[in-house]
Each structure stands twice: as structure tokens, then as C-alpha cells.
Amino acid sequence: MSDNVSTDPTVPTGSTVSTGSTGSTEASVSTKAPSNTLIRVSLGALLVGTGVLYLWNLSVNGWANSFYTAAIQAGSQSWKAWFFGSSDMANSITVDKPPASLWISGLMVRAFGLHSWTVLVPEVLMGVASVFLLYLVTRRVFGHWAGIGAGVVLALTPVAAMMFRFDNPEALLILLMLAACGALLRAIETGRLRWMIAAGVAIGFGFLAKQLEVMLIVPAMVIVYFVAAPGTWLRRVGHLLAALASLVVGAGWWVLAVTVWPASSRPYIGGSQNNSILELTFGYNGLGRLSGNEEGSVVPGAGMGEQAGRFAEGGLGGGPGGGFSGGPGGPGGVWGQTGFWRMFDAEQGGQIAWLIPAAIIAFVAAIVVIGRAPRTDRRRAYLLLFAGWLVSMAGTFSFMAGIFHSYYTAALAPAIAAALAASVAVLWPHREKLWIRLVLAAATWTTAGWGFALLARTPDFMPWLRWLVLVLGIAAGAALLVGGGKSWQRRLAAAAASGAILAGLVGPTAYTIDTVGTAKEGPIVSAGPSSGMFPGGHGGPGGFGGRGGQSPGGQGMPPLGQMPGMPFGEMKGGPGGFLTGSEPSEQFVATLRAGADDYTWVAAAVGSTEASGYQIASGYSVMPIGGFNGTDPSPTLDEFKQLVADGKIHYFIGGSSGGFGGFGESSGTSAEIKKWVESTFTSTTIDDVTLYDLSGD
């Protein structure tokens, strides 16, 4: 028996007659479809508004994550660097991810030159495309207004808005995950194999954006397709196997190319300890993130200063007991406390968790309403798919013991937006039932109370706002309890719905606007005003390592790069460090550029973040010794000596006069290289940066 479901994509399926397997028919609730003009105007407002919001003040982010910006710059000048994702044009080492997220920006910079906008506008476009794609996927099942609602929630989620203005891999990852889910739902609707193949290809390219993180949504995709797709179970299994094959092809072509390419003619695979993309996938970026045993993540030791040594004690998640203090995820650990409530704590709550309680409440009720609908019911398939995405990914983030940053939670935003908007679309047409009104009121009150609690974490940030959220939410929830079909009751219901939406969105919208208005730079950033002090909080509006002073709430601390003795870079205009890119002066850049065309690398520095600023400013290759944090064994001391003897490296940048350039310099190959340079060559100091001329001139 099949659902009697409208094929008009502008009419929510929850508004039609649904015939269950028992033969009983639920009451139909008539919903008038919006006019074509209203559809075009509201959709245009959503997409144009999202684009304007994300483009506004975009250049305030500067080079964003200079680690990736340097790789984008390299890819714009060298096709080999573009293909492999090299940190430098001369292809000494790659970033610690596959390169797909760098490809579009690399082409943009190649065409229009290196600028903050050419680096970041592609991320904005992917953000707008993600909002549009979520709208399309949701509209097809639940109607136009549900699609608009899902798009608005995604666009205004603070951490998502931040990452759609940043050059980390999240923007492409989110877009590809949405594409995969959209293709899967089309496969369930049509039963056609080509949509399953498209879903597999999207997941495969998602792997090339951020490796195994994209795989977290695959279990939900497999289960939902097997449960809800048409056809026999054998046919469904066959389609899943075909999707698996397309996934392998979508990711495997690049992995195979890297694996068979002679190591001597390609860059070293950053983040691995033996130059292997498979080790990077299943080690540092795979099981190591879950267990905390990320070999090579940070090598602690002497030479960092007393405070820095204590700060890095145990390594950055580099094995059991890692973390800056305590074990990874343990009390006081740098990655925060693991556990069920991690997504709601001071680090993540204001980033992503505003609407999670409401989404859970509404989802459970919507599943009950759908009840005994046929196995292939598209509404249930959609809800289970995005709820599975949310549960799988949030569960992994909550309990992973290794490296974890709050901006990872941007990948949860589409699932929350989809589950909430779709669930409300199912419930709203049945609001004549008292229990449905109770559910809607409870979701509104919960959202208002939770929003009040989140805003209270930053008491100096718009202190009146939390009271507005609370009062508006309480009033809207109470009004939602009023039933009846009289005209005034219908008007009250519409007003209550508007109040509930405002109560839910005003908090994250304020955080998103704060995010757009604040510089976000460095490899670890956070959205909205600061809610605490590191560890366990964010260091200033720019996040961990960001620029700026005290947080709006007054609870933050100065950027770590401005704290004496800390290994996170210095003030703007000086050397870089582990978490802040260098910003060399004009004099220093002129020194690097003098005779630069005679060398393969104009300079070498420990760590990619340190090297990136010099490369971006000079326009010439700067070798990042040891990769991101200086701990990768590339190059070895003997290899470095040979490169110097061959006249391929002009300078070695030793960092600030205080003697710090990266965590990896305390031991390992980068420490050996630095020690050899210091004992062999004469140093000079330019703008507080120690420089060694390796040419002998």
C-alpha cells in the first residue's frame, strides 16, 4: 500500500492524506501552496541575504588560516602543488589533508591573483550553495516553507557562518555531504541506480576534502536506503554495493595516484611519519583522532620557555596522557572534557547547540505522527537520514579523545537545520491535536530557556538579549497551546509561530553577526563572543590564536600570540609560531626577495604556520620544515644539508630572538636541522627575527 502524497514540491507532504498499512486514514489538513511570486521572492531573499551576510566584512579575516592560504598560493603557481596540496610551490611537503578543498581557491587565485577575497570568496559561494541545496532537498519532501526554514537555520548557525568565510575544508565538506544525502533521497524516491552512484561519488570527493570525517554519515545513509528504498532487498543491496564502488573510485583515483607516484618526485605527505597517505588517513587523521594517539602531532621538550614547556607537557594529544595538561579530553585537557554533554559545554554550546534540543523534541514527535506509513515513506527516510547524520557525528565529536576543535561542529549544522525544519513541517498541519500543541510549546520553551543559558555565558554581550529570548519564547509557547479553527485563533497561531521562530533564531543570529564583524585568523578559531578562558574557553574574539584583545564578555584573555613566553607567535608584524602565521615587515620581505630567483626555496622555517606568512608575503617558496607543527621527518638532516650544498635554500628563519619557531624544534629532525644551522652559519636579526644566510655570501 502506498502513501497518498502530493507530488507538488511546494506542498508539505505532512499536509496530505496519509494511509497507513492498517488501512486507516489520518485526517487531512489543507495547506494552501504559496504563489510562484512568493516562492521566488522568499528564495531570492534567502540566497541573496546569505551571500551578503557572508561577504560582508570578509577581508577582516585576512589570510584566515595561513597554513591553507600558503598551499592555495602554491597551487596557483605550480600545477603539481595544486594536485598534491603542497604547502610550498617547490613541493617539499603537503598540508595534512587531501587537497580538494584547495583546488577551487587555487584556480581562483591563479586567475585573479592572491588576495584575501580570491582565497575566501569560493568558501562563501560554497556556503550559499549549501544553503540552496538544503532548501532543494527539503522542499522536495516537505514543501517550500520547510526548505526556507532549513536554509535559514543553516545560514544563521554561528559556526557554519564562520566556516563559510574561512579557508578550512569544512565548506566543501558540508556541500558534498548535502549533495550525497540529496542524491540518496532521490534514489529512494525514484529507485534509480544513477542517484546511488552520484551519492557514492559525492562521499568519495568528501574524503578528498577531509578524509574520514565524511564517512561518519555513511552508516545512516546505508541504513536509510536499505530500509526505505523501493525494490527487493537484493536490489537494494546491489545498489549499495554500486554506491560503495563509486565511493572508492571517487576518492581512490587520487589516493592511487599519490601511492604509485615515485616519492622522489612528489612532495612528502604532511602529517604522516613515513610519507604515506594511508598512514595519514588511518593514523593521524583517523583512529588517532578517536584514541588520542596522534603520532607526531607535537613533540614536547626544552627550549620553549618555562611557561610553554608546562603548556605543552604531554604533547598535543600525542599519546595517552597527552593534551596540554592532563590527558586528551580529560579534566584540564586542551581538547576539552569528552562525554555526552560535550556539544553543550562552554566551548561548543554557542557555536552549534542553540536548536539541538528543539530538533530532538520535534523529531521524536514527527516520527510518531508518521507512524505506520509505508516502508518507503519519504518523510521518514529524510528524518532518519539527517537524524542519523546528527547522532553519528555528534557522538563521535563528543567522545573522541584526540585533537578536537569547536569549529568541527560546523558539519552538524545541516543535520540540525534539516531535522528541525522537516519535523515542524510534519507537526504543524496536525496542530489541532492537543498533544502536538504541547510538543510545539515544549520545544519553544526549551529553546528559549537554553538560549537564555547560552547567552548568560557571555553576560557582557548584549545582556538584554537573553531576557528578550526568554520572555518571547515563554509567550510564544503559551500562545501555541491555543487551538481552534476560528479566525482569531488561526491568527494567534501564526503570531505564535513567528514568535517561536524569533525566540529560536535571535541568539544564534546575534552570534553570527558578531562573528562576521570580528577578525578570524589562525588554525583554531571560534564563532561569536568568547565564553571563557583557555583551556576551556577561547582566547579572544579571534579564537585560540586569533587577533584582538579581551572578549566582549570580558572573560577571555589576550591572544596567545601576545602572551610572553608562549609559543604561539608574537604581535602583528613579527615572527609567527605554532598557531599564528608570521607577518614580516617590508624590510624583511625585501631581504627575502633579494636574489630569490636564484634559489628553489627563498628560505626554510620550522613549521608550516611559521613558514606560511613569509611565503605569502614574499611570493616565493618557503620550506616548512616538519610540516604543520614541525614534527614530520621531512626533510632529514642529511637531505637538508644536501639541499644547502646544492645552493637551493637561501635563508633559514630561526624564529624570534627569544628562540622559538615551532613545537617540533625541541627534538626530532627539525631540531637537528636547527642545531646544525646554528652551529654552522652566522645569524643576523631583522625586526626581532633571527635569520641565517645559508649561501655563504
XYZ file of C-alpha atoms in Angstrom:
697
model
C 0.000 0.000 0.000
C 1.447 3.423 -0.914
C 1.180 6.879 0.596
C -1.309 9.269 -0.908
C 1.331 12.014 -1.089
C 1.147 15.171 -3.171
C 3.675 15.454 -5.962
C 3.605 19.252 -5.780
C 7.020 20.155 -4.266
C 5.628 23.329 -2.734
C 3.097 21.495 -0.589
C 4.375 19.753 2.568
C 3.668 16.058 2.459
C 2.601 16.277 6.067
C -0.386 18.262 4.845
C -1.845 15.447 2.761
C -3.790 12.308 3.455
C -1.575 9.506 4.734
C -2.808 5.931 4.553
C -1.059 3.536 6.884
C -0.516 -0.176 6.467
C -3.584 -0.908 8.554
C -5.794 0.796 6.034
C -6.779 3.647 8.347
C -6.594 7.165 7.011
C -5.460 10.143 9.044
C -7.347 13.396 8.834
C -6.136 15.634 6.076
C -5.147 19.200 6.833
C -5.413 21.575 3.922
C -2.443 23.853 3.333
C -2.519 26.478 0.615
C 0.551 26.393 -1.590
C 2.482 29.669 -1.871
C 2.315 31.519 -5.152
C 5.186 31.338 -7.612
C 5.949 35.001 -6.948
C 6.158 34.419 -3.209
C 8.377 31.392 -3.788
C 10.785 33.364 -5.952
C 10.883 36.351 -3.607
C 11.416 34.320 -0.426
C 14.023 32.059 -2.006
C 15.815 35.039 -3.502
C 15.810 36.767 -0.132
C 17.296 33.665 1.491
C 20.107 33.255 -1.029
C 20.924 36.935 -1.535
C 20.735 37.571 2.203
C 23.075 34.652 2.886
C 25.524 35.859 0.261
C 25.535 39.435 1.558
C 25.942 38.261 5.156
C 28.888 36.018 4.319
C 30.574 38.530 2.022
C 30.156 41.426 4.435
C 33.452 42.473 6.009
C 35.069 39.369 4.514
C 38.539 40.874 4.223
C 38.661 41.330 8.016
C 39.714 37.672 8.132
C 42.900 38.497 6.249
C 44.578 35.275 5.166
C 42.271 33.290 7.518
C 44.206 30.052 8.063
C 47.587 30.968 6.572
C 48.512 27.261 6.609
C 45.931 26.618 3.873
C 46.350 30.018 2.221
C 50.022 29.291 1.560
C 49.006 25.989 -0.061
C 46.414 27.822 -2.185
C 49.131 30.271 -3.220
C 51.432 27.366 -4.071
C 48.747 25.668 -6.139
C 48.137 28.867 -8.081
C 51.778 28.845 -9.245
C 52.518 25.132 -9.606
C 50.163 22.509 -11.041
C 51.994 19.814 -9.102
C 51.476 21.751 -5.881
C 47.810 22.195 -6.842
C 47.318 18.477 -7.446
C 49.039 17.304 -4.266
C 48.107 20.177 -1.961
C 51.681 21.245 -1.307
C 52.449 23.865 1.296
C 55.051 25.476 -0.963
C 55.465 25.973 -4.701
C 58.649 23.901 -4.728
C 56.708 20.900 -3.373
C 58.669 19.955 -0.276
C 55.636 18.810 1.774
C 51.825 18.773 1.592
C 49.219 20.012 4.030
C 47.916 17.325 6.388
C 44.703 16.789 4.376
C 43.909 15.804 0.799
C 43.770 18.849 -1.463
C 40.174 19.039 -2.776
C 39.259 22.000 -0.571
C 42.228 23.914 -2.009
C 41.529 23.278 -5.673
C 38.777 25.838 -6.313
C 40.541 28.643 -4.443
C 43.794 27.703 -6.156
C 42.164 28.194 -9.554
C 40.615 31.474 -8.409
C 43.982 32.816 -7.252
C 45.642 31.622 -10.453
C 43.076 33.599 -12.456
C 42.773 36.763 -10.363
C 45.845 36.921 -8.143
C 46.422 36.362 -4.445
C 44.085 38.394 -2.265
C 42.017 37.723 0.801
C 38.875 37.795 -1.352
C 40.156 35.392 -4.003
C 41.014 32.961 -1.220
C 37.744 33.306 0.719
C 35.028 34.081 -1.860
C 34.972 30.435 -3.045
C 34.171 29.438 0.546
C 31.289 31.942 0.592
C 29.953 30.561 -2.678
C 30.062 27.038 -1.273
C 28.166 28.289 1.764
C 25.412 29.831 -0.360
C 25.325 26.672 -2.490
C 24.949 24.556 0.663
C 22.003 26.661 1.836
C 20.391 26.369 -1.603
C 20.985 22.626 -1.808
C 19.482 22.048 1.621
C 16.478 24.108 0.542
C 16.021 21.987 -2.603
C 16.369 18.679 -0.779
C 13.930 19.746 1.940
C 11.405 21.351 -0.401
C 11.124 18.204 -2.479
C 9.804 16.282 0.516
C 8.236 18.853 2.842
C 7.475 21.899 0.755
C 8.755 25.396 0.143
C 8.486 26.871 3.637
C 10.198 23.903 5.247
C 13.019 24.365 2.744
C 13.246 28.060 3.557
C 13.291 27.264 7.275
C 16.078 24.717 6.899
C 18.122 27.134 4.798
C 17.697 29.982 7.287
C 18.765 27.836 10.238
C 21.860 26.636 8.381
C 22.782 30.139 7.222
C 22.486 31.608 10.727
C 24.282 28.867 12.661
C 27.305 30.752 14.074
C 29.993 28.143 13.482
C 28.706 27.382 9.973
C 28.682 31.079 9.068
C 32.269 31.327 10.307
C 33.500 28.348 8.292
C 31.736 29.525 5.135
C 34.015 32.593 5.402
C 37.190 30.630 6.143
C 39.568 28.528 4.058
C 39.471 25.320 6.098
C 37.967 22.209 4.401
C 34.579 22.476 6.187
C 32.766 24.447 3.466
C 33.426 21.885 0.750
C 32.850 19.006 3.163
C 29.380 20.302 4.096
C 28.422 20.911 0.469
C 29.449 17.398 -0.566
C 27.696 15.734 2.378
C 24.491 17.553 1.447
C 24.939 16.508 -2.177
C 25.364 12.889 -1.095
C 22.235 12.954 1.071
C 20.230 14.681 -1.637
C 21.245 12.048 -4.169
C 20.373 9.269 -1.733
C 16.896 10.685 -1.154
C 16.386 10.917 -4.908
C 17.422 7.287 -5.189
C 14.831 6.365 -2.554
C 12.201 8.357 -4.422
C 12.946 7.022 -7.898
C 14.674 3.699 -7.277
C 17.262 4.613 -9.912
C 20.809 3.366 -9.591
C 22.363 6.510 -11.037
C 21.425 8.502 -7.941
C 23.154 5.994 -5.676
C 26.253 6.218 -7.829
C 26.112 10.010 -7.539
C 25.820 9.705 -3.749
C 28.895 7.486 -3.641
C 30.914 9.869 -5.813
C 29.970 12.792 -3.544
C 31.169 10.878 -0.476
C 34.364 9.969 -2.309
C 35.133 13.596 -3.071
C 34.182 14.440 0.512
C 37.005 12.114 1.526
C 39.338 14.212 -0.616
C 38.192 17.243 1.367
C 38.610 15.965 4.930
C 39.239 12.232 4.798
C 37.339 10.019 7.240
C 35.074 12.707 8.689
C 32.759 12.378 5.698
C 32.402 8.670 6.455
C 30.554 9.474 9.673
C 27.317 9.973 7.723
C 27.678 6.786 5.686
C 26.122 4.403 8.293
C 22.933 6.487 8.332
C 22.882 6.563 4.535
C 23.249 2.781 4.282
C 20.579 2.026 6.883
C 18.057 4.504 5.499
C 18.477 3.328 1.930
C 18.155 -0.323 2.863
C 15.059 0.383 4.966
C 13.254 2.881 2.748
C 14.286 2.329 -0.876
C 11.888 0.589 -3.259
C 12.504 -2.855 -4.666
C 13.573 -6.158 -3.204
C 16.224 -6.381 -0.527
C 18.590 -7.943 -3.050
C 18.158 -4.986 -5.408
C 18.786 -2.555 -2.553
C 21.961 -4.381 -1.542
C 23.127 -4.267 -5.143
C 22.589 -0.511 -5.270
C 24.503 -0.060 -2.024
C 27.417 -2.061 -3.413
C 27.385 0.071 -6.555
C 27.452 3.185 -4.376
C 30.403 1.741 -2.471
C 32.246 1.148 -5.725
C 31.593 4.733 -6.853
C 32.786 5.978 -3.456
C 36.036 4.057 -3.864
C 36.509 5.441 -7.355
C 35.609 8.987 -6.261
C 38.325 9.006 -3.598
C 40.606 6.234 -4.800
C 41.824 7.775 -8.039
C 43.729 10.456 -6.136
C 44.899 8.114 -3.366
C 46.153 5.685 -6.014
C 47.953 8.456 -7.869
C 49.729 9.546 -4.692
C 50.583 5.966 -3.764
C 52.100 4.956 -7.115
C 53.774 8.299 -7.821
C 57.516 7.996 -7.100
C 58.166 9.547 -3.699
C 61.286 11.236 -5.052
C 59.242 13.353 -7.483
C 56.303 14.321 -5.301
C 56.052 16.244 -2.018
C 56.250 14.490 1.334
C 52.791 13.642 2.736
C 52.386 16.102 5.599
C 51.018 14.716 8.865
C 52.431 11.233 8.289
C 55.578 9.818 9.795
C 56.571 7.624 6.841
C 55.425 9.611 3.797
C 52.215 7.603 3.355
C 48.739 8.854 2.501
C 47.284 5.674 4.010
C 49.061 6.279 7.294
C 47.781 9.853 7.319
C 44.246 8.583 6.664
C 44.077 5.865 9.285
C 46.598 7.278 11.765
C 46.865 10.998 12.428
C 43.556 11.848 10.715
C 41.799 8.596 11.573
C 41.995 6.350 14.595
C 44.428 8.763 16.250
C 41.653 11.347 16.482
C 39.484 8.856 18.345
C 42.104 7.417 20.674
C 44.317 10.480 21.154
C 47.387 8.651 19.865
C 48.233 11.054 17.041
C 51.840 10.200 16.406
C 53.849 13.237 15.503
C 51.225 15.779 16.482
C 53.580 17.624 18.860
C 56.955 16.805 20.319
C 57.311 18.398 23.759
C 60.650 19.349 25.179
C 63.023 22.046 26.236
C 63.731 25.298 24.516
C 60.187 26.656 24.683
C 60.481 28.680 27.848
C 59.197 27.589 31.222
C 55.573 28.529 30.598
C 55.493 26.965 27.156
C 57.076 23.780 28.433
C 54.334 23.408 31.019
C 51.750 24.371 28.434
C 52.819 21.598 26.098
C 53.523 18.965 28.729
C 52.426 15.586 27.448
C 52.133 16.790 23.874
C 49.144 17.955 21.913
C 47.237 14.721 22.080
C 50.375 12.830 21.152
C 49.557 9.676 23.064
C 47.898 8.622 26.287
C 48.172 11.347 28.825
C 48.595 13.948 26.106
C 46.979 17.298 25.935
C 48.484 20.477 27.286
C 47.661 19.345 30.783
C 46.036 16.140 31.767
C 45.078 13.561 29.150
C 43.360 14.406 25.926
C 39.791 15.126 26.770
C 40.490 14.768 30.464
C 39.998 17.434 33.095
C 42.029 20.420 32.034
C 42.984 18.780 28.741
C 43.413 21.180 25.848
C 40.754 19.489 23.738
C 38.144 19.764 26.476
C 36.191 17.243 28.501
C 34.779 14.348 26.499
C 31.364 12.951 27.221
C 27.679 13.113 26.358
C 27.356 16.848 27.081
C 30.364 17.990 25.098
C 28.289 19.620 22.346
C 26.565 21.737 25.004
C 29.599 22.844 27.015
C 31.229 26.276 27.104
C 33.351 25.527 24.056
C 30.718 24.172 21.692
C 27.356 25.373 23.016
C 27.332 28.840 21.483
C 28.823 27.504 18.276
C 26.232 24.887 17.350
C 23.840 23.784 20.104
C 21.153 26.501 20.086
C 18.496 24.386 18.376
C 19.586 20.825 19.128
C 17.052 20.312 21.977
C 14.180 21.588 19.822
C 15.280 19.390 16.917
C 15.283 16.298 19.138
C 11.854 17.028 20.632
C 10.274 17.772 17.265
C 11.923 14.781 15.569
C 10.550 12.269 18.072
C 7.046 13.702 17.733
C 7.266 13.755 13.929
C 8.234 10.079 13.817
C 5.191 9.310 15.967
C 2.934 11.307 13.624
C 4.264 9.487 10.575
C 3.544 6.285 12.482
C 2.760 3.267 10.338
C 3.339 4.911 6.986
C 4.699 2.544 4.344
C 8.321 1.488 4.477
C 9.182 3.774 1.560
C 7.700 6.930 3.103
C 9.970 9.773 2.031
C 9.285 11.906 5.094
C 10.516 9.236 7.476
C 13.511 8.457 5.261
C 14.506 12.123 5.248
C 14.121 12.470 9.006
C 16.030 9.284 9.784
C 18.812 10.248 7.383
C 19.526 13.662 8.898
C 18.908 12.485 12.463
C 21.387 9.683 11.826
C 23.867 12.227 10.496
C 23.436 14.284 13.672
C 23.692 11.368 16.093
C 26.679 9.721 14.424
C 28.710 12.875 14.014
C 27.811 14.469 17.348
C 28.500 11.188 19.141
C 31.926 10.904 17.554
C 32.806 14.511 18.340
C 31.595 14.097 21.920
C 33.743 11.095 22.770
C 36.827 11.444 20.546
C 39.897 11.737 22.779
C 42.281 13.231 20.232
C 42.581 16.592 18.557
C 39.214 18.326 18.518
C 38.342 21.928 17.704
C 34.986 23.586 18.176
C 34.814 24.583 14.520
C 34.485 20.888 13.598
C 30.878 21.194 14.755
C 30.024 23.177 11.609
C 29.435 19.783 9.994
C 26.471 19.273 12.355
C 24.652 22.412 11.197
C 22.897 20.959 8.102
C 21.630 17.983 10.081
C 20.182 20.169 12.847
C 18.584 22.540 10.339
C 17.097 19.705 8.295
C 15.771 17.691 11.231
C 14.157 20.719 12.879
C 12.547 22.244 9.790
C 11.245 18.917 8.495
C 9.898 17.809 11.868
C 7.988 21.059 12.327
C 6.622 20.678 8.788
C 5.218 17.289 9.805
C 3.769 18.533 13.102
C 2.290 21.887 12.129
C -0.585 20.591 9.946
C -1.714 18.419 12.892
C -1.742 21.209 15.464
C -5.469 20.702 16.079
C -4.351 17.840 18.325
C -3.593 18.908 21.876
C -0.527 16.736 22.228
C 1.006 18.271 19.083
C 0.468 21.747 20.520
C 2.075 20.611 23.756
C 5.081 19.339 21.842
C 5.435 22.586 19.896
C 5.118 24.618 23.087
C 7.646 22.411 24.903
C 10.123 22.772 22.034
C 9.685 26.552 22.115
C 10.103 26.819 25.882
C 13.128 24.521 25.842
C 14.744 26.548 23.083
C 14.099 29.825 24.907
C 15.440 28.501 28.199
C 18.523 27.024 26.564
C 19.086 30.207 24.567
C 18.904 32.185 27.822
C 21.517 29.871 29.358
C 23.853 30.174 26.366
C 23.604 33.960 26.276
C 24.215 34.074 30.030
C 27.653 32.544 29.378
C 28.670 35.877 27.816
C 26.934 38.255 30.234
C 28.527 41.419 28.821
C 27.482 40.604 25.255
C 24.098 42.280 24.677
C 22.921 41.482 28.234
C 19.305 42.404 27.443
C 19.093 39.845 24.644
C 18.730 36.770 26.834
C 15.737 38.292 28.594
C 14.107 39.065 25.260
C 14.639 35.455 24.160
C 13.190 34.112 27.394
C 10.111 36.346 27.510
C 9.382 35.955 23.803
C 9.784 32.185 23.996
C 7.529 31.814 27.023
C 4.818 33.938 25.412
C 5.052 32.177 22.052
C 4.937 28.750 23.668
C 1.845 29.683 25.656
C 0.115 31.016 22.538
C 0.886 27.783 20.691
C -1.273 25.935 23.197
C -4.385 27.723 21.974
C -6.288 25.589 19.476
C -9.449 26.007 17.477
C -10.414 26.967 13.953
C -11.741 30.472 14.445
C -10.081 33.281 12.552
C -8.583 34.887 15.670
C -7.205 31.528 16.768
C -5.577 31.000 13.392
C -4.076 34.489 13.552
C -2.829 33.790 17.058
C -1.252 30.536 15.866
C 0.566 32.386 13.079
C 1.783 35.033 15.526
C 2.877 32.321 17.973
C 4.822 30.532 15.248
C 6.561 33.786 14.321
C 7.426 34.424 17.967
C 8.783 30.910 18.392
C 10.975 31.325 15.306
C 12.320 34.637 16.576
C 12.985 33.230 20.032
C 14.958 30.389 18.493
C 16.942 32.390 15.966
C 17.709 35.706 17.652
C 20.514 34.240 19.784
C 22.432 32.438 17.016
C 21.817 35.403 14.711
C 23.468 37.756 17.209
C 26.445 35.388 17.498
C 26.652 35.146 13.718
C 26.646 38.926 13.293
C 29.380 39.186 15.935
C 31.337 36.565 14.003
C 31.009 38.458 10.736
C 32.206 41.635 12.423
C 35.276 40.101 14.073
C 38.598 39.015 12.571
C 39.027 35.239 12.449
C 42.584 34.199 11.740
C 44.765 31.229 12.571
C 44.249 27.473 12.580
C 41.955 27.444 15.632
C 39.026 29.868 15.553
C 35.644 30.126 17.229
C 32.386 31.881 16.414
C 30.688 34.554 18.444
C 31.914 36.276 21.603
C 34.304 34.458 23.917
C 32.693 32.401 26.673
C 35.720 31.521 28.762
C 39.478 31.417 29.171
C 41.769 28.849 27.564
C 41.894 25.992 28.466
C 38.160 25.511 28.450
C 37.455 28.717 26.592
C 38.508 30.853 23.668
C 41.326 33.333 23.691
C 39.734 36.476 22.423
C 37.298 37.161 19.634
C 39.569 35.647 17.052
C 39.575 32.330 18.860
C 42.608 30.385 20.021
C 45.493 32.251 18.485
C 43.226 34.860 16.927
C 43.868 38.579 16.938
C 42.163 41.074 19.172
C 42.060 41.859 22.851
C 39.621 40.919 25.556
C 36.420 39.227 24.531
C 33.187 41.218 24.555
C 32.212 39.255 27.621
C 35.409 40.168 29.399
C 36.092 36.519 30.202
C 38.656 35.865 27.526
C 42.331 36.650 27.534
C 44.680 38.384 25.136
C 45.541 36.393 22.025
C 48.027 33.668 22.864
C 50.444 35.167 20.382
C 50.741 38.222 22.619
C 51.444 36.341 25.859
C 55.079 36.449 26.992
C 56.835 33.103 26.814
C 54.059 31.352 24.906
C 54.964 29.509 21.668
C 52.106 30.832 19.604
C 53.647 33.674 17.680
C 54.156 37.281 18.540
C 52.307 40.501 17.921
C 51.331 41.559 14.426
C 54.323 42.413 12.313
C 56.646 39.931 13.999
C 57.532 36.259 13.723
C 54.933 33.548 13.733
C 54.519 30.443 15.787
C 52.535 27.265 16.183
C 49.136 28.941 15.974
C 49.736 32.319 14.343
C 51.241 32.985 10.943
C 54.228 35.269 10.605
C 53.636 38.800 9.341
C 57.063 40.027 8.221
C 57.930 43.671 7.800
C 58.701 45.286 4.441
C 62.407 45.202 5.266
C 62.317 41.501 5.993
C 60.372 40.757 2.805
C 62.829 42.814 0.768
C 65.684 40.768 2.244
C 63.985 37.513 1.252
C 63.248 38.716 -2.262
C 66.799 39.865 -2.972
C 68.217 37.263 -5.364
C 65.225 34.968 -4.751
C 65.085 33.774 -8.365
C 68.435 32.037 -7.896
C 67.036 29.626 -5.286
C 64.394 26.908 -5.164
C 63.399 27.995 -1.662
C 63.969 31.581 -0.637
C 64.029 30.365 2.967
C 63.228 27.488 5.306
C 61.464 27.689 8.664
C 60.279 25.191 11.257
C 56.557 24.527 10.899
C 54.085 25.385 8.164
C 52.340 28.136 10.091
C 55.649 29.917 10.703
C 56.707 29.479 7.083
C 53.345 30.425 5.565
C 53.443 34.126 6.378
C 56.876 34.572 4.851
C 55.828 32.724 1.698
C 52.572 34.663 1.314
C 54.330 37.999 1.797
C 57.334 37.302 -0.410
C 55.620 35.343 -3.178
C 58.438 32.778 -3.172
C 58.665 29.251 -1.792
C 59.478 28.924 1.883
C 60.169 25.374 3.019
C 58.090 24.375 6.075
C 60.453 22.027 7.883
C 58.497 19.268 9.611
C 55.110 20.236 8.177
C 52.314 21.858 10.171
C 53.903 21.746 13.621
C 57.471 20.834 12.735
C 57.277 17.166 13.795
C 57.159 15.395 10.421
C 60.536 13.883 9.464
C 60.824 15.977 6.312
C 63.416 16.807 5.305
C 66.005 14.769 7.179
C 69.190 16.479 8.302
C 71.194 14.814 5.516
C 68.623 15.869 2.915
C 68.662 19.421 4.220
C 72.447 19.550 4.162
C 72.446 18.366 0.545
C 69.903 20.993 -0.472
C 72.042 23.684 1.155
C 75.177 22.330 -0.543
C 73.344 22.415 -3.882
C 72.504 26.071 -3.320
C 68.742 25.537 -3.270
C 67.918 27.260 0.050
C 68.946 30.859 0.683
C 67.966 31.528 4.311
C 66.979 29.704 7.457
C 64.489 31.606 9.602
C 65.228 30.809 13.209
C 62.151 32.482 14.662
C 62.091 35.263 17.205
C 65.185 36.313 19.096
C 63.635 34.512 22.044
C 64.391 31.305 20.218
C 61.107 29.708 19.219
C 59.785 28.849 15.797
C 57.677 25.724 16.265
C 56.948 22.914 18.694
C 58.918 20.439 16.634
C 62.230 22.213 17.075
C 62.828 20.754 20.550
C 63.584 17.281 19.207
C 63.446 15.244 16.013
C 64.709 16.150 12.577
C 63.693 19.816 12.755
C 65.668 20.190 15.997
C 68.675 18.544 14.355
C 68.438 20.892 11.393
C 68.146 23.972 13.567
C 71.079 22.897 15.735
C 73.236 22.290 12.643
C 72.323 25.668 11.149
C 73.059 27.498 14.400
C 76.461 25.833 14.730
C 77.430 26.293 11.073
C 76.164 29.667 9.908
C 76.252 33.203 11.214
C 72.993 34.803 12.280
C 71.627 38.275 11.857
C 68.487 39.814 13.320
C 65.883 41.745 11.337
C 62.811 43.022 13.190
C 63.396 40.601 16.060
C 63.625 37.623 13.688
C 66.807 35.563 13.603
C 67.970 34.887 10.051
C 70.805 32.663 8.801
C 72.277 33.087 5.322
C 72.899 29.555 4.046
C 74.502 30.711 0.797
C 77.755 31.704 2.494
C 77.577 35.185 0.958
